PDB file of C-alpha atoms in Angstrom:
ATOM      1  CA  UNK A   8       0.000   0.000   0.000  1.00  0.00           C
ATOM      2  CA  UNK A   9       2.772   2.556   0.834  1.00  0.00           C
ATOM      3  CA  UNK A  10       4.676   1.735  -2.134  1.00  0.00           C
ATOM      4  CA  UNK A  11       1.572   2.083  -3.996  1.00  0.00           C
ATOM      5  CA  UNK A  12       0.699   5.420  -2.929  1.00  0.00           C
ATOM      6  CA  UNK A  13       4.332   6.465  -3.111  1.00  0.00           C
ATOM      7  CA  UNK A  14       4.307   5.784  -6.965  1.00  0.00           C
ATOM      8  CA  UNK A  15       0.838   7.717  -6.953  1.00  0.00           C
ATOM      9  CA  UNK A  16       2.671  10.659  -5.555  1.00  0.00           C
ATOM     10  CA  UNK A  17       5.960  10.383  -8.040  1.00  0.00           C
ATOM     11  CA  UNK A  18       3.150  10.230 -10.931  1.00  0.00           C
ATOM     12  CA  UNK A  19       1.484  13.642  -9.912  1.00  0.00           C
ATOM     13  CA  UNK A  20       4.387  15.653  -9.247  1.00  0.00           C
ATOM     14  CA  UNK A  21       6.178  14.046 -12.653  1.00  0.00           C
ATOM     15  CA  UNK A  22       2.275  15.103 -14.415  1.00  0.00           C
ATOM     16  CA  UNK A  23       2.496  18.741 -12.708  1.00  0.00           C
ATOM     17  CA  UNK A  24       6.469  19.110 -13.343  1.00  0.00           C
ATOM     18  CA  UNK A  25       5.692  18.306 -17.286  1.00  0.00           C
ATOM     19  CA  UNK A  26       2.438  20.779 -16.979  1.00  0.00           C
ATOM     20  CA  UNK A  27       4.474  23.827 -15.878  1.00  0.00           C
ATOM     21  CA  UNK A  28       7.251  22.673 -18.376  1.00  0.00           C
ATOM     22  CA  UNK A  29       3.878  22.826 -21.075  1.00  0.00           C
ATOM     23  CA  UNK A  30       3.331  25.920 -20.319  1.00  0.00           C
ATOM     24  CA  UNK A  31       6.466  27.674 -20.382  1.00  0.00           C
ATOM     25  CA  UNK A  32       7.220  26.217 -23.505  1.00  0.00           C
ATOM     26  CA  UNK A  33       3.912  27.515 -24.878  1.00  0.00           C
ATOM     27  CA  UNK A  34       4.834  30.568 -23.059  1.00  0.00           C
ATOM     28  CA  UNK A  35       8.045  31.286 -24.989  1.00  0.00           C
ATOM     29  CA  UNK A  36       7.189  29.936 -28.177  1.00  0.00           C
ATOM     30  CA  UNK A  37       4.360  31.996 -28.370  1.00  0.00           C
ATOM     31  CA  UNK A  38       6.752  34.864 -27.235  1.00  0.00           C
ATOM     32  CA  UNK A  39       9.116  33.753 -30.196  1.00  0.00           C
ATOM     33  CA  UNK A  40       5.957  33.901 -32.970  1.00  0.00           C
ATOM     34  CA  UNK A  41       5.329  37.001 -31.769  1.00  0.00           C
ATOM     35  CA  UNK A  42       8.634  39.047 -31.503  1.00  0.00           C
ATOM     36  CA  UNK A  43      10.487  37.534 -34.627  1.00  0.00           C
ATOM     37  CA  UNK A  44      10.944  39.624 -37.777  1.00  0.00           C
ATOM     38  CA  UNK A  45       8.439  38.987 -40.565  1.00  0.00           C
ATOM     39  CA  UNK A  46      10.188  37.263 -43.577  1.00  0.00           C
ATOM     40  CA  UNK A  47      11.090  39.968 -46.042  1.00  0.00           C
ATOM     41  CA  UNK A  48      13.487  40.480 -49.274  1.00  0.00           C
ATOM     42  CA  UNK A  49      15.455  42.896 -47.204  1.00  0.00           C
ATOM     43  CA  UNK A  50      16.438  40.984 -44.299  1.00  0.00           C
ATOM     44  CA  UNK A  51      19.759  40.032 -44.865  1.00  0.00           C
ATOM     45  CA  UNK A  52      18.802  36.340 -44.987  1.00  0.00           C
ATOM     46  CA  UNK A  53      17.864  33.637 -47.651  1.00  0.00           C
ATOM     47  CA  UNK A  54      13.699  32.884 -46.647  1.00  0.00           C
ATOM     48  CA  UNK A  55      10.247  33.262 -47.953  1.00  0.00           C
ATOM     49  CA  UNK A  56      11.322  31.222 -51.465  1.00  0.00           C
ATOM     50  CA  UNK A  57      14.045  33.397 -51.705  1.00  0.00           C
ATOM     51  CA  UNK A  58      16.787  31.605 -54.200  1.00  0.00           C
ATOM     52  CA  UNK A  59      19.652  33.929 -52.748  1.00  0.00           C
ATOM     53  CA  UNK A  60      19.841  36.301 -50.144  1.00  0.00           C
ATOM     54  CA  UNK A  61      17.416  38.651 -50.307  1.00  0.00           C
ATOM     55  CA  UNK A  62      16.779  38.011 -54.285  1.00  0.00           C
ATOM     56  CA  UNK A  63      14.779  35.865 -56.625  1.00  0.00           C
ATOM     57  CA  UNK A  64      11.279  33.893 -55.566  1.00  0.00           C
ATOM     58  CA  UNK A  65       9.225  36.507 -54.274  1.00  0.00           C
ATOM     59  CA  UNK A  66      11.893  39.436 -54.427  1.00  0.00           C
ATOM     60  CA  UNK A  67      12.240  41.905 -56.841  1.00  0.00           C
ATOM     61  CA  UNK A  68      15.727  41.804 -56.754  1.00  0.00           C
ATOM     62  CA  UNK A  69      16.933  39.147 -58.954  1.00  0.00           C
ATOM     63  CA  UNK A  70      19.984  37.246 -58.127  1.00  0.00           C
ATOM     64  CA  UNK A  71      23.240  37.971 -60.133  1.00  0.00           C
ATOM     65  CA  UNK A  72      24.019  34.384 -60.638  1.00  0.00           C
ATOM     66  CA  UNK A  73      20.876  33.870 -62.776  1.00  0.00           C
ATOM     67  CA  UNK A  74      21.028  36.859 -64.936  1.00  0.00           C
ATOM     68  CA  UNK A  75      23.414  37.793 -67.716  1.00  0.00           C
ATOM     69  CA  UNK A  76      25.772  40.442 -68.393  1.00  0.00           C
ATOM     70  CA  UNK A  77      25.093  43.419 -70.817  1.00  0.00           C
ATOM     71  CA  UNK A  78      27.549  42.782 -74.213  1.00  0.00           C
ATOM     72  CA  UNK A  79      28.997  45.935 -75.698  1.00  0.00           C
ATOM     73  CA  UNK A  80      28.155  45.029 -79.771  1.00  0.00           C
ATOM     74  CA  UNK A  81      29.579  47.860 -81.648  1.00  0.00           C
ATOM     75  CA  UNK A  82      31.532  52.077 -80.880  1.00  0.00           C
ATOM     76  CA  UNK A  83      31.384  54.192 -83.614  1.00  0.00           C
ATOM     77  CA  UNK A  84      33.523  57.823 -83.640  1.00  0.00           C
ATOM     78  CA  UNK A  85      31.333  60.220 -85.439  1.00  0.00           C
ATOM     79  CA  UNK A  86      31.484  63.204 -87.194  1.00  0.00           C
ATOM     80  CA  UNK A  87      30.876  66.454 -85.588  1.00  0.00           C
ATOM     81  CA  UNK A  88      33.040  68.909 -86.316  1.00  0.00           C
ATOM     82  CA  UNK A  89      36.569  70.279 -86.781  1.00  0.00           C
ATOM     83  CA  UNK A  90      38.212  68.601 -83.731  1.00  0.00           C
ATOM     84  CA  UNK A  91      35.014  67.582 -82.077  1.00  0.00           C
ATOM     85  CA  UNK A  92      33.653  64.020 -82.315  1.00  0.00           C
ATOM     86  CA  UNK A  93      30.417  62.009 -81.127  1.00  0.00           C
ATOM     87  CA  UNK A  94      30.611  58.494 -80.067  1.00  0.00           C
ATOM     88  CA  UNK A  95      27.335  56.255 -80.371  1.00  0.00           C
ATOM     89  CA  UNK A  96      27.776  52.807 -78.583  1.00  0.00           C
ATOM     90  CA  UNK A  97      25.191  50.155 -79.079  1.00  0.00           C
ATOM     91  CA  UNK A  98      24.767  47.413 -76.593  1.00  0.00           C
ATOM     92  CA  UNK A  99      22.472  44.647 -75.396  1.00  0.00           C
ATOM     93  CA  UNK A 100      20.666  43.502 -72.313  1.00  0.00           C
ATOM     94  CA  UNK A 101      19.791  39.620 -73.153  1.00  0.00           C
ATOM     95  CA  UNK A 102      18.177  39.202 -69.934  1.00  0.00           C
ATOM     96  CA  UNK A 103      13.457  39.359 -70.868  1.00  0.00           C
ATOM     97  CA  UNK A 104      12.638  39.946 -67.294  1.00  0.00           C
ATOM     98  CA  UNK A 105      15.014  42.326 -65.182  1.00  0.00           C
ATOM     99  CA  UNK A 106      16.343  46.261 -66.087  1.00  0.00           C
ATOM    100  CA  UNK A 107      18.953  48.130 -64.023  1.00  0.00           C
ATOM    101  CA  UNK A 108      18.018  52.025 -63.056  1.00  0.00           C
ATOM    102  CA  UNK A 109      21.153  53.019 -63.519  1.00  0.00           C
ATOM    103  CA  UNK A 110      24.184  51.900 -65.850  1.00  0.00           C
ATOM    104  CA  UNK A 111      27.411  54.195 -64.760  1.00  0.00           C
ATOM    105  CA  UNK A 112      30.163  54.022 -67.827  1.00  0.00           C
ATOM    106  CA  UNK A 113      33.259  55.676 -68.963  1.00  0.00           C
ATOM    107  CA  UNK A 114      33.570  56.247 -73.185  1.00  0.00           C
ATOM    108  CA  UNK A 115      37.194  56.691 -74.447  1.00  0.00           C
ATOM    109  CA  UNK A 116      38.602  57.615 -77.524  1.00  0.00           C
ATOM    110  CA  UNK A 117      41.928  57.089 -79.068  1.00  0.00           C
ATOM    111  CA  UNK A 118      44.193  57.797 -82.117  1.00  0.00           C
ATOM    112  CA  UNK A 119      45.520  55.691 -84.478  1.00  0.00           C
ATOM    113  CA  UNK A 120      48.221  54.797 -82.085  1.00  0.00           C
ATOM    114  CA  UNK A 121      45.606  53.869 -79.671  1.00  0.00           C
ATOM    115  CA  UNK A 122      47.010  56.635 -77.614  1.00  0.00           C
ATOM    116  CA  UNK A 123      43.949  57.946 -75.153  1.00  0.00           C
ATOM    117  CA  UNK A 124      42.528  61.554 -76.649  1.00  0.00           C
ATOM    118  CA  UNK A 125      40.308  62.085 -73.805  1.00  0.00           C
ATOM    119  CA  UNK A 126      37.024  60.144 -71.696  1.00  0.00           C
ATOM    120  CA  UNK A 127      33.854  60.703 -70.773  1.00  0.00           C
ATOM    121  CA  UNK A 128      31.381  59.174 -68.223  1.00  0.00           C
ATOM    122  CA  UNK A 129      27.798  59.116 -68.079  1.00  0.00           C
ATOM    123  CA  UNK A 130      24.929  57.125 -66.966  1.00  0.00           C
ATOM    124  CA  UNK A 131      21.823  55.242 -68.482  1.00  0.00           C
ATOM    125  CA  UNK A 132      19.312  53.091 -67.800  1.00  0.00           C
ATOM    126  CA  UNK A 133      18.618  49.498 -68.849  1.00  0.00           C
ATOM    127  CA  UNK A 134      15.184  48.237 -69.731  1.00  0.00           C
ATOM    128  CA  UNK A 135      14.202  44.246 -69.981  1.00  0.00           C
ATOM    129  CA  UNK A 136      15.617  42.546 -73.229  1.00  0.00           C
ATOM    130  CA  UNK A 137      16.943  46.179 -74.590  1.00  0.00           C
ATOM    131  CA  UNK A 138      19.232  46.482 -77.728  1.00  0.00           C
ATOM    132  CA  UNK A 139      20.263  50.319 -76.943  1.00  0.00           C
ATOM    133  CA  UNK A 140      22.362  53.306 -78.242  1.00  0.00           C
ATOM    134  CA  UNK A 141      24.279  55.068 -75.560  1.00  0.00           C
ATOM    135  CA  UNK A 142      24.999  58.868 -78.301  1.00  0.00           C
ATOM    136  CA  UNK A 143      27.401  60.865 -76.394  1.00  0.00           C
ATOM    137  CA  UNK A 144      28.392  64.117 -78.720  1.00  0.00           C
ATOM    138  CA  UNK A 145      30.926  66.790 -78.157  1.00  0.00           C
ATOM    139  CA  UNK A 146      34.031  64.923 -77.610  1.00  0.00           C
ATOM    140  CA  UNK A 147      36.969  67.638 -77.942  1.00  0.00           C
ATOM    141  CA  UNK A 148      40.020  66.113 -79.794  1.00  0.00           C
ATOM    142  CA  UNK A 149      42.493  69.061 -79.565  1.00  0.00           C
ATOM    143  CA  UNK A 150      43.319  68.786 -83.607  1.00  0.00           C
ATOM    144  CA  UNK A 151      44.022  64.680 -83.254  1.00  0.00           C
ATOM    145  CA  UNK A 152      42.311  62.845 -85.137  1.00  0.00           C
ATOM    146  CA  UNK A 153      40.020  59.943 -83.188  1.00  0.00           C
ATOM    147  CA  UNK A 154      39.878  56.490 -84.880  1.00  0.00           C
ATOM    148  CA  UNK A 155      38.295  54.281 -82.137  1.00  0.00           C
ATOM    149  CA  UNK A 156      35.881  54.346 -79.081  1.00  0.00           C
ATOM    150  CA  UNK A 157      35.634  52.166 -76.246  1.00  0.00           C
ATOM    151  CA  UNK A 158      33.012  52.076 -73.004  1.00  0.00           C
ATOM    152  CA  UNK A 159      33.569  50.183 -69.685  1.00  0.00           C
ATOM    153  CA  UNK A 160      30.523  49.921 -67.144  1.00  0.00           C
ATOM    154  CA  UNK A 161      32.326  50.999 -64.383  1.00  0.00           C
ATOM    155  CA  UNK A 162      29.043  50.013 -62.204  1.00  0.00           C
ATOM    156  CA  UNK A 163      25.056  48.996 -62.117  1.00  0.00           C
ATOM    157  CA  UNK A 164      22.259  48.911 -60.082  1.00  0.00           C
ATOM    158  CA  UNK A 165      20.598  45.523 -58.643  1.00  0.00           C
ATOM    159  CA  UNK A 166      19.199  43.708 -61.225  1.00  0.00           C
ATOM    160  CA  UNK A 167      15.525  44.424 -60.977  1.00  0.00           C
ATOM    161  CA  UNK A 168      11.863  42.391 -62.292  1.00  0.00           C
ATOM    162  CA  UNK A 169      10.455  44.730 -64.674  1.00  0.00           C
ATOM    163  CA  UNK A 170       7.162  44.055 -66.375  1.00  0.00           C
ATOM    164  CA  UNK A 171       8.092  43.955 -70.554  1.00  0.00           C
ATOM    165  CA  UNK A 172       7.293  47.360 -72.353  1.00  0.00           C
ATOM    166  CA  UNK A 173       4.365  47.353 -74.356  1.00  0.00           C
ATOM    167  CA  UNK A 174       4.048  51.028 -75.438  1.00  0.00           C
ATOM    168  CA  UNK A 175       5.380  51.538 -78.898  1.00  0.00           C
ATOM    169  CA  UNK A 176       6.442  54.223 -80.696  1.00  0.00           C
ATOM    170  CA  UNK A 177       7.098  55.079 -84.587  1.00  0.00           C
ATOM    171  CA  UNK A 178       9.484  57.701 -86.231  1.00  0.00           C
ATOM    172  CA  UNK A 179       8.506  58.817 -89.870  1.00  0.00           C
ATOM    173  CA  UNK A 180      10.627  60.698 -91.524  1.00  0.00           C
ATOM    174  CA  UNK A 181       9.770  63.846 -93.709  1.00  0.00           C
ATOM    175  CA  UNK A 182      11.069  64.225 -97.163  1.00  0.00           C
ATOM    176  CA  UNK A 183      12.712  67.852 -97.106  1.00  0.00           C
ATOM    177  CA  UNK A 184      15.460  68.615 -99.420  1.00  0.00           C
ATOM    178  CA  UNK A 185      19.049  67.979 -97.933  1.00  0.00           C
ATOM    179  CA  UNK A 186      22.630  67.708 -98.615  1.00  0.00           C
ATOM    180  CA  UNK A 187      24.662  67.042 -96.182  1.00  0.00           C
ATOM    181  CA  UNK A 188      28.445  68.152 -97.989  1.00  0.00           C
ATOM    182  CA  UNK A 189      26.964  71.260 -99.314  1.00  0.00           C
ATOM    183  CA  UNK A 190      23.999  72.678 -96.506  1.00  0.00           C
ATOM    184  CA  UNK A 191      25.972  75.436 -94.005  1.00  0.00           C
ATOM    185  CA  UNK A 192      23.464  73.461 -91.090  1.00  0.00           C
ATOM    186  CA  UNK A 193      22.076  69.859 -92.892  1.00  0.00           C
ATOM    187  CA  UNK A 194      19.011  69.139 -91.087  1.00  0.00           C
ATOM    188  CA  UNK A 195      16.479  65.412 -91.123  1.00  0.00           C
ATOM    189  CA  UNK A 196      12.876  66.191 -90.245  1.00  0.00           C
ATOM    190  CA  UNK A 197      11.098  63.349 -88.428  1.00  0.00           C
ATOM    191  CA  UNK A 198       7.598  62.958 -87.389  1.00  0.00           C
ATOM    192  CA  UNK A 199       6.953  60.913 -83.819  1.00  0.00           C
ATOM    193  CA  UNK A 200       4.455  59.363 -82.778  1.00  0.00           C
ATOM    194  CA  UNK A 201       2.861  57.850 -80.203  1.00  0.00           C
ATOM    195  CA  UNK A 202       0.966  54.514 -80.845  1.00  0.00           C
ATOM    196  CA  UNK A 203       0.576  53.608 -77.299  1.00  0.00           C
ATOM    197  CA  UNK A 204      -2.732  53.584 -75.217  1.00  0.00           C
ATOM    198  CA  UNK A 205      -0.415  55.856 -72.288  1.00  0.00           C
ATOM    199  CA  UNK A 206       1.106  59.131 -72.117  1.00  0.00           C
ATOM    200  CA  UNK A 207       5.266  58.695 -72.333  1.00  0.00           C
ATOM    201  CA  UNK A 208       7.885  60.721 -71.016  1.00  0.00           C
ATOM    202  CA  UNK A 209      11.952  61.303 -71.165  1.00  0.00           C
ATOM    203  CA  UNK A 210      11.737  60.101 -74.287  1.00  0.00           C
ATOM    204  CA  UNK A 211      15.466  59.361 -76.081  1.00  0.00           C
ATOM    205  CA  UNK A 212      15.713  59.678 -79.825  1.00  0.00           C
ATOM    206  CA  UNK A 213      19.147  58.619 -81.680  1.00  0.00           C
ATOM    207  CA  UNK A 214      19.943  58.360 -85.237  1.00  0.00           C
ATOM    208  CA  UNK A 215      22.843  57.252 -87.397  1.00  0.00           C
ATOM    209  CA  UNK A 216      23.729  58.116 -90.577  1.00  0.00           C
ATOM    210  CA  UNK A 217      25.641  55.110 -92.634  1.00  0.00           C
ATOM    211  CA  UNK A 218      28.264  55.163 -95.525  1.00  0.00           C
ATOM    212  CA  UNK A 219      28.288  52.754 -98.490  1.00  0.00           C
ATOM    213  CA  UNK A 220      29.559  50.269 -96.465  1.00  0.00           C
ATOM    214  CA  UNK A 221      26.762  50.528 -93.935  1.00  0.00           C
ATOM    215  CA  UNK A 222      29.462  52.154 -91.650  1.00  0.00           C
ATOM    216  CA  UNK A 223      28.214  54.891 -89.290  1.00  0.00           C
ATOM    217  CA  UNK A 224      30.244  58.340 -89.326  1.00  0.00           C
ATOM    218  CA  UNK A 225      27.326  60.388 -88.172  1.00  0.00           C
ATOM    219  CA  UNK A 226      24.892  60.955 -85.677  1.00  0.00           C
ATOM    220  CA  UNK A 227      22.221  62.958 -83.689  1.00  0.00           C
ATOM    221  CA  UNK A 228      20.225  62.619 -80.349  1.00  0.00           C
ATOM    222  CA  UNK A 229      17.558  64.370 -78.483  1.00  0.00           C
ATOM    223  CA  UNK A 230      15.091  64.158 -76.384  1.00  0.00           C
ATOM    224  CA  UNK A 231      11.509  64.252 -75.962  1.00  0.00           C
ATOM    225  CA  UNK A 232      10.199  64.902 -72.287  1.00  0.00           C
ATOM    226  CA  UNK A 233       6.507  63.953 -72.819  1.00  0.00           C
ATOM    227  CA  UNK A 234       4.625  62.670 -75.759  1.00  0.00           C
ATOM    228  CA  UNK A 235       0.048  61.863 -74.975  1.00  0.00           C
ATOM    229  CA  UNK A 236      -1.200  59.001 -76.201  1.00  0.00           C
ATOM    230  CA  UNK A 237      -1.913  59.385 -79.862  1.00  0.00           C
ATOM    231  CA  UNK A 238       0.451  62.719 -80.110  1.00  0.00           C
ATOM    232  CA  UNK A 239       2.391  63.178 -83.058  1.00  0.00           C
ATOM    233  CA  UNK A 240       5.506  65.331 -82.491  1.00  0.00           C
ATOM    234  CA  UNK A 241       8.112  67.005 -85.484  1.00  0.00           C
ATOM    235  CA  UNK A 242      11.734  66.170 -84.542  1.00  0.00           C
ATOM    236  CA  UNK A 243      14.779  67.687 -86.131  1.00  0.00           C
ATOM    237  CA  UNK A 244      18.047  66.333 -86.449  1.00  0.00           C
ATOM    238  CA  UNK A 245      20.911  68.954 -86.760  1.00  0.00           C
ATOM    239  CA  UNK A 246      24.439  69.423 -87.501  1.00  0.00           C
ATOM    240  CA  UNK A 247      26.748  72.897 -86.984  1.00  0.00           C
ATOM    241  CA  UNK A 248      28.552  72.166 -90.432  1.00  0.00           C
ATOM    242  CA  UNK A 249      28.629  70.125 -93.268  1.00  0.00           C
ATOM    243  CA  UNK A 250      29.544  66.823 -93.415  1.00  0.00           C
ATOM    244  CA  UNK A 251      32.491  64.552 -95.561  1.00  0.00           C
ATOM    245  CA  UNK A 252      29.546  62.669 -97.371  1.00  0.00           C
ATOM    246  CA  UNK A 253      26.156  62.159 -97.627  1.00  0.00           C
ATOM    247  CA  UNK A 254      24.593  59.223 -95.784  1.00  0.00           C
ATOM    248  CA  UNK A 255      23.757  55.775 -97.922  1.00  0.00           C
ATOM    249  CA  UNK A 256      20.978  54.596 -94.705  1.00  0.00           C
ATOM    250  CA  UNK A 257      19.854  55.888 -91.687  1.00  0.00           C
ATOM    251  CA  UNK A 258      19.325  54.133 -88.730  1.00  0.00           C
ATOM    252  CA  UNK A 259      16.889  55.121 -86.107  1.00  0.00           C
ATOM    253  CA  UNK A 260      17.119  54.002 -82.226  1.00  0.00           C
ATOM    254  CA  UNK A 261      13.699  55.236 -79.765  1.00  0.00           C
ATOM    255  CA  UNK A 262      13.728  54.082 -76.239  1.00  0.00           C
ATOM    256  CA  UNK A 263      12.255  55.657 -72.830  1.00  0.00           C
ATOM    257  CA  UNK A 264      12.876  54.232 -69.218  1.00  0.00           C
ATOM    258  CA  UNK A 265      10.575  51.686 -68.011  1.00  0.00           C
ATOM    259  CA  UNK A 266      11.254  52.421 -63.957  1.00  0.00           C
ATOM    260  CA  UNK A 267       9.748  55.852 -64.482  1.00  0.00           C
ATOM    261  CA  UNK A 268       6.520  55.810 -66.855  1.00  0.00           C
ATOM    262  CA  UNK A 269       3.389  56.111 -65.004  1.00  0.00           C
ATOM    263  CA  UNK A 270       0.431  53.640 -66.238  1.00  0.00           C
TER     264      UNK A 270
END
């Protein structure tokens, strides 16, 4: 009977022990829920489907390791005047689904001794699956003569998910008499216009005139800071002086930064 009761008593307290035990555990894990940070994409750690810290899943920042770089496909040194060049760069962003806000670079231009006539730097954008002109005139050559161009990305924004551009945009051009050797100020008249169903802004207009060989050696840019839906704009395209020859083609390059157009 004693030993009976005995093991009664050794059950209860060992039941009440694990009770109090219960509810301290419930206690602090509750305390734990409550207090610990909420999963986010700027937390400094890999959660909520993240694929890297802070980036991919649900983040907008996408992770570097799944994105390519952005390929430099052709520099051209263009005519602008005596001792005064432009340089037009076009390059590619291969990746459909992320944009940078901001592309820092540095252009350079050299002689034929690839000896360094002077640089440049500048910033751009980069929109989701974007083949781009970076137009960069004024270039002072101090009486050398330029031959080649380079640009390095000296630095970029995160990679960011963009939603794919949809507005559209088309550049006609309007037949006025020119000749480039022989006009004091040649001039291209252009018509824009806006196809989209949104109003656009910042918009960046480039174009390069082409040689026989399809070789660029001239160019023009400007810049259109708001365009309705449905507006039609006239452009002009100038130069200060004649030019060596008169262009073969023209190429025409439209583009407007997807991080800052308002639906």
């Amino acid at each position: 009977m004693i030993k009976t009761m005995s093991n009664w008593r050794v059950k209860r307290q060992l039941l009440y022990l694990f009770s109090v035990l219960g509810v301290i555990f419930a206690v602090v894990l509750g305390f734990y829920l409550y207090s610990r940070p909420t999963p986010s994409c700027f937390d400094g750690q890999q959660n909520n489907a993240e694929t890297g810290v802070d980036c991919g899943g649900l983040c907008q920042k996408a992770c570097v390791n799944t994105t390519l770089p952005i390929k430099v496909l052709w520099s051209r040194i263009l005519e602008a005047g005596e001792g005064r060049y432009d340089v037009a760069v076009m390059l590619e962003n291969f990746n459909g689904t992320v944009g940078a806000k901001k592309l820092t670079y540095i252009l350079r231009i050299y002689d034929g001794n690839n000896a360094l006539i002077t640089s440049k730097t500048g910033s751009t954008y980069v929109n989701p699956l974007e083949k781009f002109v970076v137009f960069e005139p004024g270039l002072i050559a101090d009486k050398r003569i330029a031959q080649s161009a380079t640009l390095e990305i000296t630095s970029q924004s995160d990679w960011l998910k963009t939603p794919a551009l949809s507005a559209t945009v088309s550049l006609e051009r309007v037949i006025d008499p020119v000749n480039f050797t022989s006009d004091p100020s040649p001039r291209l008249h252009y018509r824009l216009i806006n196809n989209s169903l949104v109003a656009l802004s910042g918009l960046e207009i480039a174009i390069v005139l082409n040689d026989d060989n399809q070789n660029a050696f001239a160019g023009s840019k400007t810049l259109v800071d708001s365009l309705a839906k449905g507006e039609t704009k006239d452009l002009y395209f100038t130069w200060p002086a004649p030019l060596s020859r008169n262009p073969t083609s023209l190429d025409t390059y439209w583009r407007f930064n997807g991080f800052t157009q308002v639906p």
